[in-house]
Amino acid sequence: MKVGLFIPCYVDALYPEVGVATYKLLKHFGIDVVYPEKQTCCGQPMGNAGFEHMAKPLADKFEQMFQGFDYVVAPSASCAAYVRCYYPHLLQGDNHPCTVPGRTMDIVEFLHDVLKIKELPGSFPHAVSVHNSCHGVRELGLSAPSERNIEPYNKIIDLLKLKDGITIHEPERKDECCGFGGMFSVEEPAVSIRMGEDKIMRHMATGAEYITGPDSSCLMHMEGIARKEHKNIKFIHVAQILAAGL
């Protein structure tokens, strides 16, 4: 199996350790991993801001760059969701087939649904509170959306349970937005901050040492608020926990 590793802009610039952890996980399970060095932004910021014409050239480049891989895997639910859900619209009518979006997955999805892993070495002897980011829940199906009243499931928690010593919590209103929302946090900062404060409060109420999740963007938003307000809580991407001890 050959996998193209896609590392989103903010992971590359601010959280390279998340990209390294993702690579380690894939290599641990014997995956042939390739990181195309000329990859760029997937176009999500432009698309979310309403500038689809600016996102389309990036979608074209992504489609061409990741041809030939069985899967494209990214440590970002929101970027994986943008590629899968919106690229077919952006690329419709082009002469080349739009095939890459259907093979693009978040690292949690890939480990859980494709590799179906049942064990992981190493331990993480800490209490964590799981942050279910909006794109992961409602576009990738990483967990059951509470508003649908379906049988509960959570792929993030399924994977975290494979680590020895870990204690897993979920906050009250477990799939409510943290307030980041990309451009929303820029255009409506007061509302965004208040939503982040409420979310952090609910995570901390679980008694967890760490808040974890599949999106560095959401964790970045909450961590910025927590640091500014001197809140005693740490943040870590789920890939870093899963890769601990590899």
JSON list of C-alpha atoms in Angstrom, two decimals, residues 21-245:
[
{"chain": "A", "resi": 21, "resn": "ALA", "atom": "CA", "xyz": [4.05, 11.49, 14.64]},
{"chain": "A", "resi": 22, "resn": "THR", "atom": "CA", "xyz": [1.76, 10.76, 11.67]},
{"chain": "A", "resi": 23, "resn": "TYR", "atom": "CA", "xyz": [4.72, 9.57, 9.60]},
{"chain": "A", "resi": 24, "resn": "LYS", "atom": "CA", "xyz": [5.91, 7.32, 12.45]},
{"chain": "A", "resi": 25, "resn": "LEU", "atom": "CA", "xyz": [2.47, 5.76, 12.80]},
{"chain": "A", "resi": 26, "resn": "LEU", "atom": "CA", "xyz": [2.22, 4.96, 9.11]},
{"chain": "A", "resi": 27, "resn": "LYS", "atom": "CA", "xyz": [5.74, 3.52, 8.97]},
{"chain": "A", "resi": 28, "resn": "HIS", "atom": "CA", "xyz": [5.11, 1.43, 12.09]},
{"chain": "A", "resi": 29, "resn": "PHE", "atom": "CA", "xyz": [2.34, -0.39, 10.26]},
{"chain": "A", "resi": 30, "resn": "GLY", "atom": "CA", "xyz": [4.51, -1.07, 7.23]},
{"chain": "A", "resi": 31, "resn": "ILE", "atom": "CA", "xyz": [3.05, 1.58, 4.95]},
{"chain": "A", "resi": 32, "resn": "ASP", "atom": "CA", "xyz": [5.08, 2.88, 2.01]},
{"chain": "A", "resi": 33, "resn": "VAL", "atom": "CA", "xyz": [4.88, 6.61, 2.81]},
{"chain": "A", "resi": 34, "resn": "VAL", "atom": "CA", "xyz": [5.83, 9.38, 0.40]},
{"chain": "A", "resi": 35, "resn": "TYR", "atom": "CA", "xyz": [5.85, 13.07, 1.25]},
{"chain": "A", "resi": 36, "resn": "PRO", "atom": "CA", "xyz": [5.59, 15.13, -1.97]},
{"chain": "A", "resi": 37, "resn": "GLU", "atom": "CA", "xyz": [7.80, 18.10, -1.18]},
{"chain": "A", "resi": 38, "resn": "LYS", "atom": "CA", "xyz": [6.09, 20.55, -3.53]},
{"chain": "A", "resi": 39, "resn": "GLN", "atom": "CA", "xyz": [2.67, 20.20, -1.89]},
{"chain": "A", "resi": 40, "resn": "THR", "atom": "CA", "xyz": [0.88, 23.40, -0.90]},
{"chain": "A", "resi": 41, "resn": "CYS", "atom": "CA", "xyz": [-2.20, 24.52, 1.00]},
{"chain": "A", "resi": 42, "resn": "CYS", "atom": "CA", "xyz": [-5.35, 22.55, 0.11]},
{"chain": "A", "resi": 43, "resn": "GLY", "atom": "CA", "xyz": [-7.26, 25.81, -0.39]},
{"chain": "A", "resi": 44, "resn": "GLN", "atom": "CA", "xyz": [-9.61, 25.49, 2.56]},
{"chain": "A", "resi": 45, "resn": "PRO", "atom": "CA", "xyz": [-9.00, 29.05, 3.92]},
{"chain": "A", "resi": 46, "resn": "MET", "atom": "CA", "xyz": [-9.88, 30.60, 0.57]},
{"chain": "A", "resi": 47, "resn": "GLY", "atom": "CA", "xyz": [-12.85, 28.33, 0.01]},
{"chain": "A", "resi": 48, "resn": "ASN", "atom": "CA", "xyz": [-14.27, 28.98, 3.48]},
{"chain": "A", "resi": 49, "resn": "ALA", "atom": "CA", "xyz": [-13.91, 32.72, 2.93]},
{"chain": "A", "resi": 50, "resn": "GLY", "atom": "CA", "xyz": [-15.95, 32.52, -0.29]},
{"chain": "A", "resi": 51, "resn": "PHE", "atom": "CA", "xyz": [-13.08, 32.78, -2.77]},
{"chain": "A", "resi": 52, "resn": "GLU", "atom": "CA", "xyz": [-13.50, 29.47, -4.59]},
{"chain": "A", "resi": 53, "resn": "HIS", "atom": "CA", "xyz": [-11.74, 30.81, -7.68]},
{"chain": "A", "resi": 54, "resn": "MET", "atom": "CA", "xyz": [-8.58, 31.10, -5.55]},
{"chain": "A", "resi": 55, "resn": "ALA", "atom": "CA", "xyz": [-8.98, 27.60, -4.11]},
{"chain": "A", "resi": 56, "resn": "LYS", "atom": "CA", "xyz": [-9.42, 25.88, -7.47]},
{"chain": "A", "resi": 57, "resn": "PRO", "atom": "CA", "xyz": [-5.78, 26.11, -8.68]},
{"chain": "A", "resi": 58, "resn": "LEU", "atom": "CA", "xyz": [-4.69, 24.55, -5.40]},
{"chain": "A", "resi": 59, "resn": "ALA", "atom": "CA", "xyz": [-7.26, 21.78, -5.81]},
{"chain": "A", "resi": 60, "resn": "ASP", "atom": "CA", "xyz": [-5.94, 21.14, -9.33]},
{"chain": "A", "resi": 61, "resn": "LYS", "atom": "CA", "xyz": [-2.38, 20.94, -7.99]},
{"chain": "A", "resi": 62, "resn": "PHE", "atom": "CA", "xyz": [-3.43, 18.62, -5.15]},
{"chain": "A", "resi": 63, "resn": "GLU", "atom": "CA", "xyz": [-5.27, 16.32, -7.55]},
{"chain": "A", "resi": 64, "resn": "GLN", "atom": "CA", "xyz": [-2.26, 16.08, -9.85]},
{"chain": "A", "resi": 65, "resn": "MET", "atom": "CA", "xyz": [0.35, 15.74, -7.10]},
{"chain": "A", "resi": 66, "resn": "PHE", "atom": "CA", "xyz": [-1.36, 12.91, -5.25]},
{"chain": "A", "resi": 67, "resn": "GLN", "atom": "CA", "xyz": [-2.28, 10.82, -8.29]},
{"chain": "A", "resi": 68, "resn": "GLY", "atom": "CA", "xyz": [-0.81, 7.32, -8.10]},
{"chain": "A", "resi": 69, "resn": "PHE", "atom": "CA", "xyz": [-1.29, 6.84, -4.35]},
{"chain": "A", "resi": 70, "resn": "ASP", "atom": "CA", "xyz": [-3.66, 4.31, -2.87]},
{"chain": "A", "resi": 71, "resn": "TYR", "atom": "CA", "xyz": [-4.56, 6.83, -0.16]},
{"chain": "A", "resi": 72, "resn": "VAL", "atom": "CA", "xyz": [-3.74, 10.39, 0.85]},
{"chain": "A", "resi": 73, "resn": "VAL", "atom": "CA", "xyz": [-3.49, 10.71, 4.65]},
{"chain": "A", "resi": 74, "resn": "ALA", "atom": "CA", "xyz": [-3.40, 13.94, 6.67]},
{"chain": "A", "resi": 75, "resn": "PRO", "atom": "CA", "xyz": [-3.25, 14.73, 10.40]},
{"chain": "A", "resi": 76, "resn": "SER", "atom": "CA", "xyz": [-6.18, 17.12, 10.01]},
{"chain": "A", "resi": 77, "resn": "ALA", "atom": "CA", "xyz": [-9.87, 16.28, 9.94]},
{"chain": "A", "resi": 78, "resn": "SER", "atom": "CA", "xyz": [-10.80, 19.70, 8.52]},
{"chain": "A", "resi": 79, "resn": "CYS", "atom": "CA", "xyz": [-8.34, 19.62, 5.60]},
{"chain": "A", "resi": 80, "resn": "ALA", "atom": "CA", "xyz": [-9.17, 16.00, 4.76]},
{"chain": "A", "resi": 81, "resn": "ALA", "atom": "CA", "xyz": [-12.87, 16.91, 4.87]},
{"chain": "A", "resi": 82, "resn": "TYR", "atom": "CA", "xyz": [-12.36, 19.92, 2.60]},
{"chain": "A", "resi": 83, "resn": "VAL", "atom": "CA", "xyz": [-10.59, 17.82, -0.01]},
{"chain": "A", "resi": 84, "resn": "ARG", "atom": "CA", "xyz": [-13.13, 15.02, 0.10]},
{"chain": "A", "resi": 85, "resn": "CYS", "atom": "CA", "xyz": [-16.31, 17.06, 0.34]},
{"chain": "A", "resi": 86, "resn": "TYR", "atom": "CA", "xyz": [-15.54, 20.16, -1.74]},
{"chain": "A", "resi": 87, "resn": "TYR", "atom": "CA", "xyz": [-12.96, 19.19, -4.35]},
{"chain": "A", "resi": 88, "resn": "PRO", "atom": "CA", "xyz": [-15.53, 17.30, -6.48]},
{"chain": "A", "resi": 89, "resn": "HIS", "atom": "CA", "xyz": [-17.42, 20.59, -6.83]},
{"chain": "A", "resi": 90, "resn": "LEU", "atom": "CA", "xyz": [-14.30, 22.67, -7.45]},
{"chain": "A", "resi": 91, "resn": "LEU", "atom": "CA", "xyz": [-12.98, 20.28, -10.07]},
{"chain": "A", "resi": 92, "resn": "GLN", "atom": "CA", "xyz": [-16.21, 19.43, -11.86]},
{"chain": "A", "resi": 93, "resn": "GLY", "atom": "CA", "xyz": [-16.04, 19.95, -15.59]},
{"chain": "A", "resi": 94, "resn": "ASP", "atom": "CA", "xyz": [-12.25, 19.56, -15.74]},
{"chain": "A", "resi": 95, "resn": "ASN", "atom": "CA", "xyz": [-10.86, 17.24, -18.38]},
{"chain": "A", "resi": 96, "resn": "HIS", "atom": "CA", "xyz": [-8.98, 15.02, -15.91]},
{"chain": "A", "resi": 97, "resn": "PRO", "atom": "CA", "xyz": [-10.93, 12.71, -13.58]},
{"chain": "A", "resi": 98, "resn": "CYS", "atom": "CA", "xyz": [-11.41, 13.80, -9.98]},
{"chain": "A", "resi": 99, "resn": "THR", "atom": "CA", "xyz": [-10.19, 10.67, -8.18]},
{"chain": "A", "resi": 100, "resn": "VAL", "atom": "CA", "xyz": [-8.01, 11.81, -5.27]},
{"chain": "A", "resi": 101, "resn": "PRO", "atom": "CA", "xyz": [-10.75, 13.24, -2.96]},
{"chain": "A", "resi": 102, "resn": "GLY", "atom": "CA", "xyz": [-12.36, 9.84, -2.47]},
{"chain": "A", "resi": 103, "resn": "ARG", "atom": "CA", "xyz": [-9.00, 8.41, -1.34]},
{"chain": "A", "resi": 104, "resn": "THR", "atom": "CA", "xyz": [-8.15, 11.27, 1.05]},
{"chain": "A", "resi": 105, "resn": "MET", "atom": "CA", "xyz": [-8.48, 10.49, 4.76]},
{"chain": "A", "resi": 106, "resn": "ASP", "atom": "CA", "xyz": [-7.68, 11.83, 8.20]},
{"chain": "A", "resi": 107, "resn": "ILE", "atom": "CA", "xyz": [-5.10, 9.75, 10.10]},
{"chain": "A", "resi": 108, "resn": "VAL", "atom": "CA", "xyz": [-7.75, 8.60, 12.61]},
{"chain": "A", "resi": 109, "resn": "GLU", "atom": "CA", "xyz": [-10.02, 7.39, 9.80]},
{"chain": "A", "resi": 110, "resn": "PHE", "atom": "CA", "xyz": [-7.16, 5.62, 8.05]},
{"chain": "A", "resi": 111, "resn": "LEU", "atom": "CA", "xyz": [-5.95, 3.76, 11.14]},
{"chain": "A", "resi": 112, "resn": "HIS", "atom": "CA", "xyz": [-9.47, 2.87, 12.26]},
{"chain": "A", "resi": 113, "resn": "ASP", "atom": "CA", "xyz": [-11.27, 2.11, 9.00]},
{"chain": "A", "resi": 114, "resn": "VAL", "atom": "CA", "xyz": [-8.56, 1.01, 6.56]},
{"chain": "A", "resi": 115, "resn": "LEU", "atom": "CA", "xyz": [-5.86, -0.59, 8.69]},
{"chain": "A", "resi": 116, "resn": "LYS", "atom": "CA", "xyz": [-8.36, -1.58, 11.41]},
{"chain": "A", "resi": 117, "resn": "ILE", "atom": "CA", "xyz": [-5.59, -1.61, 14.01]},
{"chain": "A", "resi": 118, "resn": "LYS", "atom": "CA", "xyz": [-6.25, -3.52, 17.22]},
{"chain": "A", "resi": 119, "resn": "GLU", "atom": "CA", "xyz": [-3.07, -2.87, 19.18]},
{"chain": "A", "resi": 120, "resn": "LEU", "atom": "CA", "xyz": [-0.43, -0.20, 19.67]},
{"chain": "A", "resi": 121, "resn": "PRO", "atom": "CA", "xyz": [2.82, -0.39, 21.63]},
{"chain": "A", "resi": 122, "resn": "GLY", "atom": "CA", "xyz": [3.77, 2.18, 24.24]},
{"chain": "A", "resi": 123, "resn": "SER", "atom": "CA", "xyz": [1.82, 3.89, 26.97]},
{"chain": "A", "resi": 124, "resn": "PHE", "atom": "CA", "xyz": [0.39, 7.31, 27.75]},
{"chain": "A", "resi": 125, "resn": "PRO", "atom": "CA", "xyz": [-0.28, 7.35, 31.51]},
{"chain": "A", "resi": 126, "resn": "HIS", "atom": "CA", "xyz": [-2.34, 10.53, 31.55]},
{"chain": "A", "resi": 127, "resn": "ALA", "atom": "CA", "xyz": [-5.96, 11.64, 31.65]},
{"chain": "A", "resi": 128, "resn": "VAL", "atom": "CA", "xyz": [-7.16, 13.16, 28.38]},
{"chain": "A", "resi": 129, "resn": "SER", "atom": "CA", "xyz": [-10.37, 14.87, 27.31]},
{"chain": "A", "resi": 130, "resn": "VAL", "atom": "CA", "xyz": [-11.32, 14.23, 23.68]},
{"chain": "A", "resi": 131, "resn": "HIS", "atom": "CA", "xyz": [-12.20, 17.20, 21.50]},
{"chain": "A", "resi": 132, "resn": "ASN", "atom": "CA", "xyz": [-14.54, 16.16, 18.69]},
{"chain": "A", "resi": 133, "resn": "SER", "atom": "CA", "xyz": [-13.98, 18.79, 16.01]},
{"chain": "A", "resi": 134, "resn": "CYS", "atom": "CA", "xyz": [-16.91, 19.81, 13.81]},
{"chain": "A", "resi": 135, "resn": "HIS", "atom": "CA", "xyz": [-15.50, 18.63, 10.47]},
{"chain": "A", "resi": 136, "resn": "GLY", "atom": "CA", "xyz": [-14.45, 15.32, 11.97]},
{"chain": "A", "resi": 137, "resn": "VAL", "atom": "CA", "xyz": [-17.88, 14.65, 13.43]},
{"chain": "A", "resi": 138, "resn": "ARG", "atom": "CA", "xyz": [-20.16, 15.93, 10.71]},
{"chain": "A", "resi": 139, "resn": "GLU", "atom": "CA", "xyz": [-18.19, 15.47, 7.50]},
{"chain": "A", "resi": 140, "resn": "LEU", "atom": "CA", "xyz": [-15.84, 12.55, 8.16]},
{"chain": "A", "resi": 141, "resn": "GLY", "atom": "CA", "xyz": [-17.96, 10.65, 10.68]},
{"chain": "A", "resi": 142, "resn": "LEU", "atom": "CA", "xyz": [-15.20, 10.24, 13.28]},
{"chain": "A", "resi": 143, "resn": "SER", "atom": "CA", "xyz": [-17.91, 10.13, 15.94]},
{"chain": "A", "resi": 144, "resn": "ALA", "atom": "CA", "xyz": [-21.69, 10.11, 16.16]},
{"chain": "A", "resi": 145, "resn": "PRO", "atom": "CA", "xyz": [-23.25, 13.60, 15.92]},
{"chain": "A", "resi": 146, "resn": "SER", "atom": "CA", "xyz": [-25.39, 14.10, 19.03]},
{"chain": "A", "resi": 147, "resn": "GLU", "atom": "CA", "xyz": [-28.15, 15.82, 17.06]},
{"chain": "A", "resi": 148, "resn": "ARG", "atom": "CA", "xyz": [-28.82, 12.69, 14.99]},
{"chain": "A", "resi": 149, "resn": "ASN", "atom": "CA", "xyz": [-29.68, 10.52, 18.02]},
{"chain": "A", "resi": 150, "resn": "ILE", "atom": "CA", "xyz": [-27.94, 7.47, 16.55]},
{"chain": "A", "resi": 151, "resn": "GLU", "atom": "CA", "xyz": [-25.98, 4.72, 18.29]},
{"chain": "A", "resi": 152, "resn": "PRO", "atom": "CA", "xyz": [-22.93, 6.39, 19.90]},
{"chain": "A", "resi": 153, "resn": "TYR", "atom": "CA", "xyz": [-19.48, 5.64, 18.50]},
{"chain": "A", "resi": 154, "resn": "ASN", "atom": "CA", "xyz": [-16.13, 7.41, 18.51]},
{"chain": "A", "resi": 155, "resn": "LYS", "atom": "CA", "xyz": [-13.20, 6.32, 16.37]},
{"chain": "A", "resi": 156, "resn": "ILE", "atom": "CA", "xyz": [-10.78, 8.62, 18.23]},
{"chain": "A", "resi": 157, "resn": "ILE", "atom": "CA", "xyz": [-11.62, 6.96, 21.53]},
{"chain": "A", "resi": 158, "resn": "ASP", "atom": "CA", "xyz": [-11.42, 3.49, 19.97]},
{"chain": "A", "resi": 159, "resn": "LEU", "atom": "CA", "xyz": [-7.80, 4.21, 19.02]},
{"chain": "A", "resi": 160, "resn": "LEU", "atom": "CA", "xyz": [-6.85, 5.93, 22.26]},
{"chain": "A", "resi": 161, "resn": "LYS", "atom": "CA", "xyz": [-8.03, 2.89, 24.22]},
{"chain": "A", "resi": 162, "resn": "LEU", "atom": "CA", "xyz": [-5.20, 0.92, 22.60]},
{"chain": "A", "resi": 163, "resn": "LYS", "atom": "CA", "xyz": [-2.61, 2.88, 24.62]},
{"chain": "A", "resi": 164, "resn": "ASP", "atom": "CA", "xyz": [-1.68, 1.48, 28.04]},
{"chain": "A", "resi": 165, "resn": "GLY", "atom": "CA", "xyz": [-2.28, 3.67, 31.08]},
{"chain": "A", "resi": 166, "resn": "ILE", "atom": "CA", "xyz": [-4.50, 6.25, 29.43]},
{"chain": "A", "resi": 167, "resn": "THR", "atom": "CA", "xyz": [-7.68, 7.61, 31.04]},
{"chain": "A", "resi": 168, "resn": "ILE", "atom": "CA", "xyz": [-10.19, 8.98, 28.54]},
{"chain": "A", "resi": 169, "resn": "HIS", "atom": "CA", "xyz": [-12.91, 11.56, 29.14]},
{"chain": "A", "resi": 170, "resn": "GLU", "atom": "CA", "xyz": [-15.36, 13.54, 27.04]},
{"chain": "A", "resi": 171, "resn": "PRO", "atom": "CA", "xyz": [-16.71, 16.94, 28.08]},
{"chain": "A", "resi": 172, "resn": "GLU", "atom": "CA", "xyz": [-20.32, 17.89, 28.56]},
{"chain": "A", "resi": 173, "resn": "ARG", "atom": "CA", "xyz": [-21.81, 18.89, 25.15]},
{"chain": "A", "resi": 174, "resn": "LYS", "atom": "CA", "xyz": [-19.05, 16.77, 23.64]},
{"chain": "A", "resi": 175, "resn": "ASP", "atom": "CA", "xyz": [-19.45, 17.76, 19.98]},
{"chain": "A", "resi": 176, "resn": "GLU", "atom": "CA", "xyz": [-20.16, 21.46, 20.37]},
{"chain": "A", "resi": 177, "resn": "CYS", "atom": "CA", "xyz": [-17.88, 23.80, 18.39]},
{"chain": "A", "resi": 178, "resn": "CYS", "atom": "CA", "xyz": [-14.85, 25.33, 20.15]},
{"chain": "A", "resi": 179, "resn": "GLY", "atom": "CA", "xyz": [-15.34, 28.59, 18.24]},
{"chain": "A", "resi": 180, "resn": "PHE", "atom": "CA", "xyz": [-12.36, 28.42, 15.90]},
{"chain": "A", "resi": 181, "resn": "GLY", "atom": "CA", "xyz": [-14.11, 27.89, 12.57]},
{"chain": "A", "resi": 182, "resn": "GLY", "atom": "CA", "xyz": [-11.22, 29.27, 10.51]},
{"chain": "A", "resi": 183, "resn": "MET", "atom": "CA", "xyz": [-12.32, 32.68, 9.26]},
{"chain": "A", "resi": 184, "resn": "PHE", "atom": "CA", "xyz": [-15.03, 32.82, 11.93]},
{"chain": "A", "resi": 185, "resn": "SER", "atom": "CA", "xyz": [-12.40, 33.38, 14.63]},
{"chain": "A", "resi": 186, "resn": "VAL", "atom": "CA", "xyz": [-11.08, 36.35, 12.62]},
{"chain": "A", "resi": 187, "resn": "GLU", "atom": "CA", "xyz": [-14.42, 37.90, 11.70]},
{"chain": "A", "resi": 188, "resn": "GLU", "atom": "CA", "xyz": [-16.19, 37.28, 15.04]},
{"chain": "A", "resi": 189, "resn": "PRO", "atom": "CA", "xyz": [-13.37, 37.23, 17.62]},
{"chain": "A", "resi": 190, "resn": "ALA", "atom": "CA", "xyz": [-15.52, 38.03, 20.68]},
{"chain": "A", "resi": 191, "resn": "VAL", "atom": "CA", "xyz": [-17.97, 35.21, 19.98]},
{"chain": "A", "resi": 192, "resn": "SER", "atom": "CA", "xyz": [-15.14, 32.86, 19.00]},
{"chain": "A", "resi": 193, "resn": "ILE", "atom": "CA", "xyz": [-13.23, 33.51, 22.23]},
{"chain": "A", "resi": 194, "resn": "ARG", "atom": "CA", "xyz": [-16.30, 33.04, 24.39]},
{"chain": "A", "resi": 195, "resn": "MET", "atom": "CA", "xyz": [-17.07, 29.72, 22.69]},
{"chain": "A", "resi": 196, "resn": "GLY", "atom": "CA", "xyz": [-13.46, 28.66, 23.26]},
{"chain": "A", "resi": 197, "resn": "GLU", "atom": "CA", "xyz": [-13.62, 29.62, 26.93]},
{"chain": "A", "resi": 198, "resn": "ASP", "atom": "CA", "xyz": [-16.80, 27.62, 27.41]},
{"chain": "A", "resi": 199, "resn": "LYS", "atom": "CA", "xyz": [-15.29, 24.60, 25.66]},
{"chain": "A", "resi": 200, "resn": "ILE", "atom": "CA", "xyz": [-12.07, 24.71, 27.67]},
{"chain": "A", "resi": 201, "resn": "MET", "atom": "CA", "xyz": [-14.08, 24.98, 30.89]},
{"chain": "A", "resi": 202, "resn": "ARG", "atom": "CA", "xyz": [-16.03, 21.82, 30.03]},
{"chain": "A", "resi": 203, "resn": "HIS", "atom": "CA", "xyz": [-12.86, 19.93, 29.11]},
{"chain": "A", "resi": 204, "resn": "MET", "atom": "CA", "xyz": [-11.16, 20.98, 32.35]},
{"chain": "A", "resi": 205, "resn": "ALA", "atom": "CA", "xyz": [-14.23, 19.94, 34.36]},
{"chain": "A", "resi": 206, "resn": "THR", "atom": "CA", "xyz": [-13.45, 16.32, 33.42]},
{"chain": "A", "resi": 207, "resn": "GLY", "atom": "CA", "xyz": [-10.23, 16.51, 35.44]},
{"chain": "A", "resi": 208, "resn": "ALA", "atom": "CA", "xyz": [-8.09, 15.80, 32.38]},
{"chain": "A", "resi": 209, "resn": "GLU", "atom": "CA", "xyz": [-4.44, 16.80, 32.10]},
{"chain": "A", "resi": 210, "resn": "TYR", "atom": "CA", "xyz": [-4.61, 17.11, 28.31]},
{"chain": "A", "resi": 211, "resn": "ILE", "atom": "CA", "xyz": [-7.12, 18.08, 25.65]},
{"chain": "A", "resi": 212, "resn": "THR", "atom": "CA", "xyz": [-6.62, 16.01, 22.51]},
{"chain": "A", "resi": 213, "resn": "GLY", "atom": "CA", "xyz": [-8.24, 15.83, 19.10]},
{"chain": "A", "resi": 214, "resn": "PRO", "atom": "CA", "xyz": [-7.65, 15.32, 15.36]},
{"chain": "A", "resi": 215, "resn": "ASP", "atom": "CA", "xyz": [-7.36, 19.01, 14.40]},
{"chain": "A", "resi": 216, "resn": "SER", "atom": "CA", "xyz": [-4.37, 21.15, 15.39]},
{"chain": "A", "resi": 217, "resn": "SER", "atom": "CA", "xyz": [-6.40, 24.21, 14.37]},
{"chain": "A", "resi": 218, "resn": "CYS", "atom": "CA", "xyz": [-9.02, 23.66, 17.09]},
{"chain": "A", "resi": 219, "resn": "LEU", "atom": "CA", "xyz": [-6.33, 22.78, 19.63]},
{"chain": "A", "resi": 220, "resn": "MET", "atom": "CA", "xyz": [-4.38, 25.91, 18.63]},
{"chain": "A", "resi": 221, "resn": "HIS", "atom": "CA", "xyz": [-7.43, 28.09, 19.17]},
{"chain": "A", "resi": 222, "resn": "MET", "atom": "CA", "xyz": [-8.14, 26.69, 22.62]},
{"chain": "A", "resi": 223, "resn": "GLU", "atom": "CA", "xyz": [-4.48, 26.64, 23.62]},
{"chain": "A", "resi": 224, "resn": "GLY", "atom": "CA", "xyz": [-4.11, 30.32, 22.75]},
{"chain": "A", "resi": 225, "resn": "ILE", "atom": "CA", "xyz": [-7.05, 31.20, 25.00]},
{"chain": "A", "resi": 226, "resn": "ALA", "atom": "CA", "xyz": [-5.82, 28.92, 27.78]},
{"chain": "A", "resi": 227, "resn": "ARG", "atom": "CA", "xyz": [-2.34, 30.41, 27.77]},
{"chain": "A", "resi": 228, "resn": "LYS", "atom": "CA", "xyz": [-3.62, 33.98, 27.76]},
{"chain": "A", "resi": 229, "resn": "GLU", "atom": "CA", "xyz": [-5.94, 33.23, 30.67]},
{"chain": "A", "resi": 230, "resn": "HIS", "atom": "CA", "xyz": [-3.35, 31.11, 32.55]},
{"chain": "A", "resi": 231, "resn": "LYS", "atom": "CA", "xyz": [-5.48, 27.97, 32.58]},
{"chain": "A", "resi": 232, "resn": "ASN", "atom": "CA", "xyz": [-3.78, 24.80, 33.81]},
{"chain": "A", "resi": 233, "resn": "ILE", "atom": "CA", "xyz": [-4.44, 22.46, 30.89]},
{"chain": "A", "resi": 234, "resn": "LYS", "atom": "CA", "xyz": [-2.19, 21.03, 28.15]},
{"chain": "A", "resi": 235, "resn": "PHE", "atom": "CA", "xyz": [-2.92, 20.23, 24.50]},
{"chain": "A", "resi": 236, "resn": "ILE", "atom": "CA", "xyz": [-1.75, 17.38, 22.29]},
{"chain": "A", "resi": 237, "resn": "HIS", "atom": "CA", "xyz": [-2.79, 16.05, 18.89]},
{"chain": "A", "resi": 238, "resn": "VAL", "atom": "CA", "xyz": [-4.20, 12.51, 18.93]},
{"chain": "A", "resi": 239, "resn": "ALA", "atom": "CA", "xyz": [-1.47, 11.36, 16.51]},
{"chain": "A", "resi": 240, "resn": "GLN", "atom": "CA", "xyz": [1.17, 12.29, 19.09]},
{"chain": "A", "resi": 241, "resn": "ILE", "atom": "CA", "xyz": [-0.50, 10.13, 21.74]},
{"chain": "A", "resi": 242, "resn": "LEU", "atom": "CA", "xyz": [-0.89, 7.20, 19.36]},
{"chain": "A", "resi": 243, "resn": "ALA", "atom": "CA", "xyz": [2.76, 7.48, 18.27]},
{"chain": "A", "resi": 244, "resn": "ALA", "atom": "CA", "xyz": [4.10, 7.71, 21.84]},
{"chain": "A", "resi": 245, "resn": "GLY", "atom": "CA", "xyz": [6.63, 4.93, 22.40]}
]
